Tab-separated table of C-alpha atoms and ligand atoms in Angstrom:
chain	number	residue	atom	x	y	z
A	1	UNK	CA	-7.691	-8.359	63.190
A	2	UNK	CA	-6.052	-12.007	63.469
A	3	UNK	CA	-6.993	-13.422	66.063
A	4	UNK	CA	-4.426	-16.872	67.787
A	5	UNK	CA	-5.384	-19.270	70.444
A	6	UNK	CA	-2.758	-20.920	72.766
A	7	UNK	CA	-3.387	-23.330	74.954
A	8	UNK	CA	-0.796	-21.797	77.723
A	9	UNK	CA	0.133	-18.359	79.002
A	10	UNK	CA	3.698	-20.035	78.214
A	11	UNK	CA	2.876	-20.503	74.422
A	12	UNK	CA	1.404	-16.506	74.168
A	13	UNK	CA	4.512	-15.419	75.625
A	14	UNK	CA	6.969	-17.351	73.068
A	15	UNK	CA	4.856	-16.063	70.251
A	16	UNK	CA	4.836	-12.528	71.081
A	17	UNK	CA	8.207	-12.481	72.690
A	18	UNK	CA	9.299	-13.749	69.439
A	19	UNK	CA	7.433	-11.099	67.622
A	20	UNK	CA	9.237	-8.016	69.539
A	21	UNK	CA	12.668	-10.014	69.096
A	22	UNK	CA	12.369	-9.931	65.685
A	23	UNK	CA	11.765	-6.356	65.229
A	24	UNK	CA	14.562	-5.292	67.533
A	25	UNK	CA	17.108	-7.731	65.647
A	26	UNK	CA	15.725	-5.837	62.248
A	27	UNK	CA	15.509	-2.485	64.079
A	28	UNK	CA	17.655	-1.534	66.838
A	29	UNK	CA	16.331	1.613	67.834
A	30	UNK	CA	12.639	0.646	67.619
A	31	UNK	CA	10.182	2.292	69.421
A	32	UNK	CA	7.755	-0.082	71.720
A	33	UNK	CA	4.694	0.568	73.420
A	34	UNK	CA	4.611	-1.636	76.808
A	35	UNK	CA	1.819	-2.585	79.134
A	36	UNK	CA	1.247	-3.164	82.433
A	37	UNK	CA	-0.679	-5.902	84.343
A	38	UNK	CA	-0.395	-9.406	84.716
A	39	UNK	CA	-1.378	-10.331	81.095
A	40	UNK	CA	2.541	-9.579	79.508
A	41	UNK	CA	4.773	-10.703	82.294
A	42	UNK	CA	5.499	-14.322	81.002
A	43	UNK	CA	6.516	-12.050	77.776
A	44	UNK	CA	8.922	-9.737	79.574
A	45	UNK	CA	10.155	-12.804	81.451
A	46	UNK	CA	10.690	-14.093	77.894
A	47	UNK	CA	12.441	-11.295	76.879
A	48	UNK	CA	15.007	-11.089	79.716
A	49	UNK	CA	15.915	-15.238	78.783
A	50	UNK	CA	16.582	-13.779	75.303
A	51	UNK	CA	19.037	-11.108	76.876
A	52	UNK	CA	20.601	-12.715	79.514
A	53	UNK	CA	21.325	-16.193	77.486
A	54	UNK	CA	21.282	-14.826	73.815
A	55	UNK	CA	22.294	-11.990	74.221
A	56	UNK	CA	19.446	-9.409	73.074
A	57	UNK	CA	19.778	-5.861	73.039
A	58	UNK	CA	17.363	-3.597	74.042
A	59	UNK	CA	19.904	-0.880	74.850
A	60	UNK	CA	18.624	1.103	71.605
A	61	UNK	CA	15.318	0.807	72.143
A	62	UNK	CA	12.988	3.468	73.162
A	63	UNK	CA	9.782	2.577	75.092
A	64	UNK	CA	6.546	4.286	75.840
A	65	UNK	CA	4.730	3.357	78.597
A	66	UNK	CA	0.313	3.179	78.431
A	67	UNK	CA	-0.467	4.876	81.427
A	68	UNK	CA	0.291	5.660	84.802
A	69	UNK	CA	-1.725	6.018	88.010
A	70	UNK	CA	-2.042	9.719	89.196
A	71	UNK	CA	-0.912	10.499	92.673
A	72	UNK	CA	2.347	7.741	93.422
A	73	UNK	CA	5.567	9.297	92.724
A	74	UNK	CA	7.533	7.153	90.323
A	75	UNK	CA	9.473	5.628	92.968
A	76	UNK	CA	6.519	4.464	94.746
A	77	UNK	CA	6.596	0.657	94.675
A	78	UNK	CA	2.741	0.840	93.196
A	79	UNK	CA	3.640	2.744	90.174
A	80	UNK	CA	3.566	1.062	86.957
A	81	UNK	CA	7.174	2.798	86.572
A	82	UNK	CA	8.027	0.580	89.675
A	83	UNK	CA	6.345	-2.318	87.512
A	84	UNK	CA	8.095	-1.739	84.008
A	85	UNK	CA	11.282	-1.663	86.065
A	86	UNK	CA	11.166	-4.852	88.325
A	87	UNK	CA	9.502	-6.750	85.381
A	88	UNK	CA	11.789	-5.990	82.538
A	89	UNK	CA	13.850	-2.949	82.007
A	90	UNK	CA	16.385	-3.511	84.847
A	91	UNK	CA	16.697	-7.143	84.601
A	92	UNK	CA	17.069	-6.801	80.265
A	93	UNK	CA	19.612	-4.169	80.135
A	94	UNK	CA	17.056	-0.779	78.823
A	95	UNK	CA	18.210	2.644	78.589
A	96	UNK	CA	16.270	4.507	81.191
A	97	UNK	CA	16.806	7.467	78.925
A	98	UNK	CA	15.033	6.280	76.719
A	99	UNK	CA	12.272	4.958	78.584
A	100	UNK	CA	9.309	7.439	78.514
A	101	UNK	CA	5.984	7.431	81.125
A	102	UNK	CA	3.573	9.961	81.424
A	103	UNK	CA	4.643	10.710	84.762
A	104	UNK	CA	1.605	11.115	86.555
A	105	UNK	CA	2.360	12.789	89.998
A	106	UNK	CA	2.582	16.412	88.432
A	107	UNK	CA	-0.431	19.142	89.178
A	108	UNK	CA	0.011	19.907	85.722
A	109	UNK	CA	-1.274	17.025	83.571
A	110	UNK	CA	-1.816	18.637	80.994
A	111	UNK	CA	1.525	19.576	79.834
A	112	UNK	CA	2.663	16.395	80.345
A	113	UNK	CA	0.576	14.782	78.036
A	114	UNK	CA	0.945	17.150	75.342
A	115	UNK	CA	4.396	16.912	75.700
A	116	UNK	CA	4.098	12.746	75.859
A	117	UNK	CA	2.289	13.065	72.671
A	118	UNK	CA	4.904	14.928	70.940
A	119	UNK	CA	7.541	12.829	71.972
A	120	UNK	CA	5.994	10.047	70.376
A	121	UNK	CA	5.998	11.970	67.729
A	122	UNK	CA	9.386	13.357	67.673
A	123	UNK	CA	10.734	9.457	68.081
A	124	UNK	CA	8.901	8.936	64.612
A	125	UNK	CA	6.107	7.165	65.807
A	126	UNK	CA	5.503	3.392	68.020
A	127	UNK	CA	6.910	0.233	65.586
A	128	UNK	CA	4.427	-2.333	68.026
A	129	UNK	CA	1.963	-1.348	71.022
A	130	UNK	CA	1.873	-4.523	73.362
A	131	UNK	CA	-1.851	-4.229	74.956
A	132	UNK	CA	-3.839	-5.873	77.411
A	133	UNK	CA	-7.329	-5.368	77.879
A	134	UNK	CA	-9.607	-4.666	80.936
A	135	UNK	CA	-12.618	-6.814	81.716
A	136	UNK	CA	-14.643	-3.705	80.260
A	137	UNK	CA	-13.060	-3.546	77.458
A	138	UNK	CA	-10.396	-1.020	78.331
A	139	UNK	CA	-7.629	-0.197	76.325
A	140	UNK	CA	-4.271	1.665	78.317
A	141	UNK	CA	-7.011	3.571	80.912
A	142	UNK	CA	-9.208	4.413	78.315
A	143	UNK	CA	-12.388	3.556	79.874
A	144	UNK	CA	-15.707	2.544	78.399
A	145	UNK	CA	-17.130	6.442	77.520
A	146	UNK	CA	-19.275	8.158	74.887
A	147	UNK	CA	-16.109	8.988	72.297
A	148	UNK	CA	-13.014	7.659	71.429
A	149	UNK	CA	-9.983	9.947	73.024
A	150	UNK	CA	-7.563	11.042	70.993
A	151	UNK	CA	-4.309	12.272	72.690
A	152	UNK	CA	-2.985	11.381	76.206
A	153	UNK	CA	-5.381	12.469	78.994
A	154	UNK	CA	-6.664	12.213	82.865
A	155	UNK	CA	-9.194	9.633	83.178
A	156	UNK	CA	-11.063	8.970	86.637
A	157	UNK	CA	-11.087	4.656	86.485
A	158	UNK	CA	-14.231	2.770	86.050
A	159	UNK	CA	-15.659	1.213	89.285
A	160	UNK	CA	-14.850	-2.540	87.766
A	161	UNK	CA	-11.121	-1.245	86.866
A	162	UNK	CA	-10.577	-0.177	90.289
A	163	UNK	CA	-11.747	-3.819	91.725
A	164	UNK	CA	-10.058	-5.499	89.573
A	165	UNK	CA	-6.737	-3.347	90.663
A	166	UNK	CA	-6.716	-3.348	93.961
A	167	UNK	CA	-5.332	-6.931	94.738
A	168	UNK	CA	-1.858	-5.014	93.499
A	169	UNK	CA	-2.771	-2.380	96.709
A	170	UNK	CA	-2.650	-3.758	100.313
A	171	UNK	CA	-4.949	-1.009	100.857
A	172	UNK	CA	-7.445	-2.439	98.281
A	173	UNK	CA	-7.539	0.616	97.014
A	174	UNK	CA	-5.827	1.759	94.154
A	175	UNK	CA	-5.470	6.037	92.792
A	176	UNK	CA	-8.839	6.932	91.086
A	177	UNK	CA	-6.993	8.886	88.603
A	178	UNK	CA	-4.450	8.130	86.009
A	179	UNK	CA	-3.091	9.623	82.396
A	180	UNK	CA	-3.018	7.543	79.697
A	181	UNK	CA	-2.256	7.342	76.501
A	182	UNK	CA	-5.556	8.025	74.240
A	183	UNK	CA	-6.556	5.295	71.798
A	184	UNK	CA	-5.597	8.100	68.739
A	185	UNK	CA	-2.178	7.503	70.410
A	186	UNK	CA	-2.536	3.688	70.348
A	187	UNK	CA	-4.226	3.741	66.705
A	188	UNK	CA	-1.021	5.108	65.454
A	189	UNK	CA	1.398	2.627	66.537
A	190	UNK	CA	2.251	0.529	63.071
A	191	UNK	CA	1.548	-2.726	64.606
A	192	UNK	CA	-0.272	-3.773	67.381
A	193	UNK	CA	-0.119	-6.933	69.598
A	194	UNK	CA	-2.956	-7.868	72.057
A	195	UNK	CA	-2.200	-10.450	75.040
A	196	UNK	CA	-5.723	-11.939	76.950
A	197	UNK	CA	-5.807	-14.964	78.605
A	198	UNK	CA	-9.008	-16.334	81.851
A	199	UNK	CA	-12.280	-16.246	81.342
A	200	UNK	CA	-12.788	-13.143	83.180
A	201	UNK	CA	-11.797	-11.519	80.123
A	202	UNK	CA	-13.859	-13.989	77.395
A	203	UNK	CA	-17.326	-11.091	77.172
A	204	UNK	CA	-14.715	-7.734	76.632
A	205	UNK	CA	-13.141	-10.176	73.783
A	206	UNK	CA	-16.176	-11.286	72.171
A	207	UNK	CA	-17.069	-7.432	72.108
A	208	UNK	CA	-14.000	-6.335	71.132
A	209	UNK	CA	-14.015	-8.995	68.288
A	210	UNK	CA	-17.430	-9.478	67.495
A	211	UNK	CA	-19.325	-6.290	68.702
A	212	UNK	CA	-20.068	-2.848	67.045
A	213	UNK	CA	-17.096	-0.296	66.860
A	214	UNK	CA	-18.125	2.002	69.999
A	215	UNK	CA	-16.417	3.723	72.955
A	216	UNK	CA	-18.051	2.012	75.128
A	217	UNK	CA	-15.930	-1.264	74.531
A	218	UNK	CA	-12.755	0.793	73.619
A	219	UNK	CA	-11.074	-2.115	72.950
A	220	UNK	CA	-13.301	-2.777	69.448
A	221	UNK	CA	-11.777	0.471	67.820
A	222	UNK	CA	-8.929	-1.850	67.215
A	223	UNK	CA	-11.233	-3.615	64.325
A	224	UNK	CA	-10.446	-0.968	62.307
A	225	UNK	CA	-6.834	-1.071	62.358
A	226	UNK	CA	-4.672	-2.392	59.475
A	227	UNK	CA	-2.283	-4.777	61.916
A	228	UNK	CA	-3.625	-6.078	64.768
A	229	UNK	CA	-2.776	-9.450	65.986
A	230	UNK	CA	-4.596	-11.106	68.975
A	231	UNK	CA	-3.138	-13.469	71.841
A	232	UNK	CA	-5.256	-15.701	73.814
A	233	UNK	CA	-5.655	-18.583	75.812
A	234	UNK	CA	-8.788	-20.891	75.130
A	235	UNK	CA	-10.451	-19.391	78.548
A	236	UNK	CA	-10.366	-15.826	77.262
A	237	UNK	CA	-11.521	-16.999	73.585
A	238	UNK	CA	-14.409	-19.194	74.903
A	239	UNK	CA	-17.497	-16.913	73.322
A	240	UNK	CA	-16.044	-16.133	70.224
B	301	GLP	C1	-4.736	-2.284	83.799
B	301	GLP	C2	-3.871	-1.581	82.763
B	301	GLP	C3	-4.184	-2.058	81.372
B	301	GLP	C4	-4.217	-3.557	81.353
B	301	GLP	C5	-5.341	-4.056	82.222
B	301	GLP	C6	-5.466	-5.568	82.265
B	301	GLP	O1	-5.907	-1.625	84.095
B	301	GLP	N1	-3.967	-0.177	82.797
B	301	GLP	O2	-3.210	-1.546	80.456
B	301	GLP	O3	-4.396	-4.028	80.054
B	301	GLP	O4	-5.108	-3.606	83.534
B	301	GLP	O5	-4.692	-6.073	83.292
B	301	GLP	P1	-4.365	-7.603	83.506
B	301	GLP	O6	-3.440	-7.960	82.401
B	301	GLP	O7	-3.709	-7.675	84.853
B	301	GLP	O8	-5.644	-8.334	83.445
C-alpha cells in the first residue's frame, strides 16, 4: 500500500485525476470503478477540465458504479445514479451504455447482482477502482461485519453510515438498504486508488493502514493487495 499526503483536496484531485487520464490516453476502452461521496468530486471536476479544454475522451470507457441505495428509482435526485450523472458523466461526454449500476430499486436483488458480477466479468475485469472510505472503515457499503463479502450483495447500513449520509437527505434520513459491490469485487480491480481527506476520517485510516486485516475495518483488506495507492490530506493522515 503507498500511501501520499497532500496538503489540499486540490492537490489529491490533480494527482489522481492525472492517474485515470493516463490510463484512458493508454487505454481507451478501460474499465473504471467510480465512487460516490464528497471525497472524489474535485477529481471528477478535474476530469471534466481535461475534456472540455483538452479534449479527453471518455466516450470508450466503461464504468462500474460501488453501490447504490435500495429503494430510489434511478431518476430520483438522491440516487448515486443521479450523483455519477450531475458530477461527471453528463458534463465529460460518457456513454451511458456503458455505464453500469447495480440498480437497486428491483424486488429482485439478487439477480441483479449476480448479473453485475458477471458483467464485470464479461468487460474483462476493472483497470482502477476509485474508493473512498467511511468513517468505519467502509469500503463501497461494505460495512464493518464478521467476514469479508465476496460478490455484490444487500447490506442494511451501519448506524454511523446512515448519520453521516443524511446531510445529502432533507429528510435526514437516508434508505437503510443498498447493494454494493463486495470487496472480492473490489479486490479484483488491477489497481486501486483511495481518496480521504478531514479528520473525521484520520482513526478508519490508521486502521485501515496500521491495524490487523479484519472485516470489521473492511477497508484494511486492501493491505493485502498488490496496487494500492492512498490519497490524503494531512487531516485524514494525522494518526498514522
Ligand atoms: C458513502 C459511499 C462510499 C464512500 C463513503 C465516504 O457511504 N457509499 O463509497 O466512500 O460514503 O463518503 P465521503 O467521501 O462523502 O466521506
Amino acid at each position: 500500500m503507498q500511501i501520499q499526503v497532500f496538503d489540499t483536496t486540490r492537490q489529491i484531485a490533480s494527482a489522481v485525476s492525472a492517474i485515470l487520464l493516463k490510463q484512458i490516453r493508454e487505454k481507451p476502452q478501460s474499465v473504471l470503478g467510480f465512487a460516490t461521496g464528497s471525497s472524489p468530486v474535485a477529481t471528477y471536476q478535474k476530469l471534466i477540465e481535461a475534456h472540455e479544454n483538452d479534449g479527453a475522451d471518455f466516450s470508450k470507457v466503461t464504468t462500474f458504479n460501488l453501490d447504490e441505495y435500495c429503494d430510489l428509482a434511478q431518476s430520483d435526485p438522491h440516487s448515486y445514479y443521479s450523483f455519477m450523472r450531475e458530477q461527471l458523466f453528463e458534463k465529460a461526454g460518457f456513454d451511458y451504455s456503458r455505464v453500469h449500476f447495480l440498480t437497486a430499486d428491483t424486488a429482485d436483488h439478487e439477480s441483479v447482482c449476480r448479473a453485475y458480477r458477471a458483467e464485470i466479468e464479461r468487460c474483462g475485469g476493472i483497470d482502477i477502482q476509485l474508493l473512498g472510505i467511511g468513517r468505519n472503515g467502509h469500503i463501497g457499503f461494505n460495512e464493518p461485519s464478521d467476514r469479508f463479502s465476496d460478490g455484490p450483495f444487500m447490506v442494511e447500513l451501519a448506524p454511523s453510515t446512515l448519520e453521516a449520509n443524511a446531510r445529502f437527505f432533507e429528510t435526514g434520513k437516508p434508505p437503510r438498504y443498498a447493494l454494493t459491490m463486495g470487496i472480492g469485487d473490489i479486490m479484483a480491480a488491477k489497481k486501486i486508488l483511495l481518496i480521504a481527506t478531514g479528520e473525521s476520517k484520520a482513526n478508519a485510516i490508521r486502521a485501515m493502514v496500521k491495524g490487523d486485516v479484519t472485516p470489521q475495518c473492511p477497508a484494511s483488506v486492501l493491505q493485502t493487495h498488490p496496487d494500492v495507492t492512498v490519497f490524503l490530506d494531512r487531516a485524514s493522515a494525522r494518526l498514522l
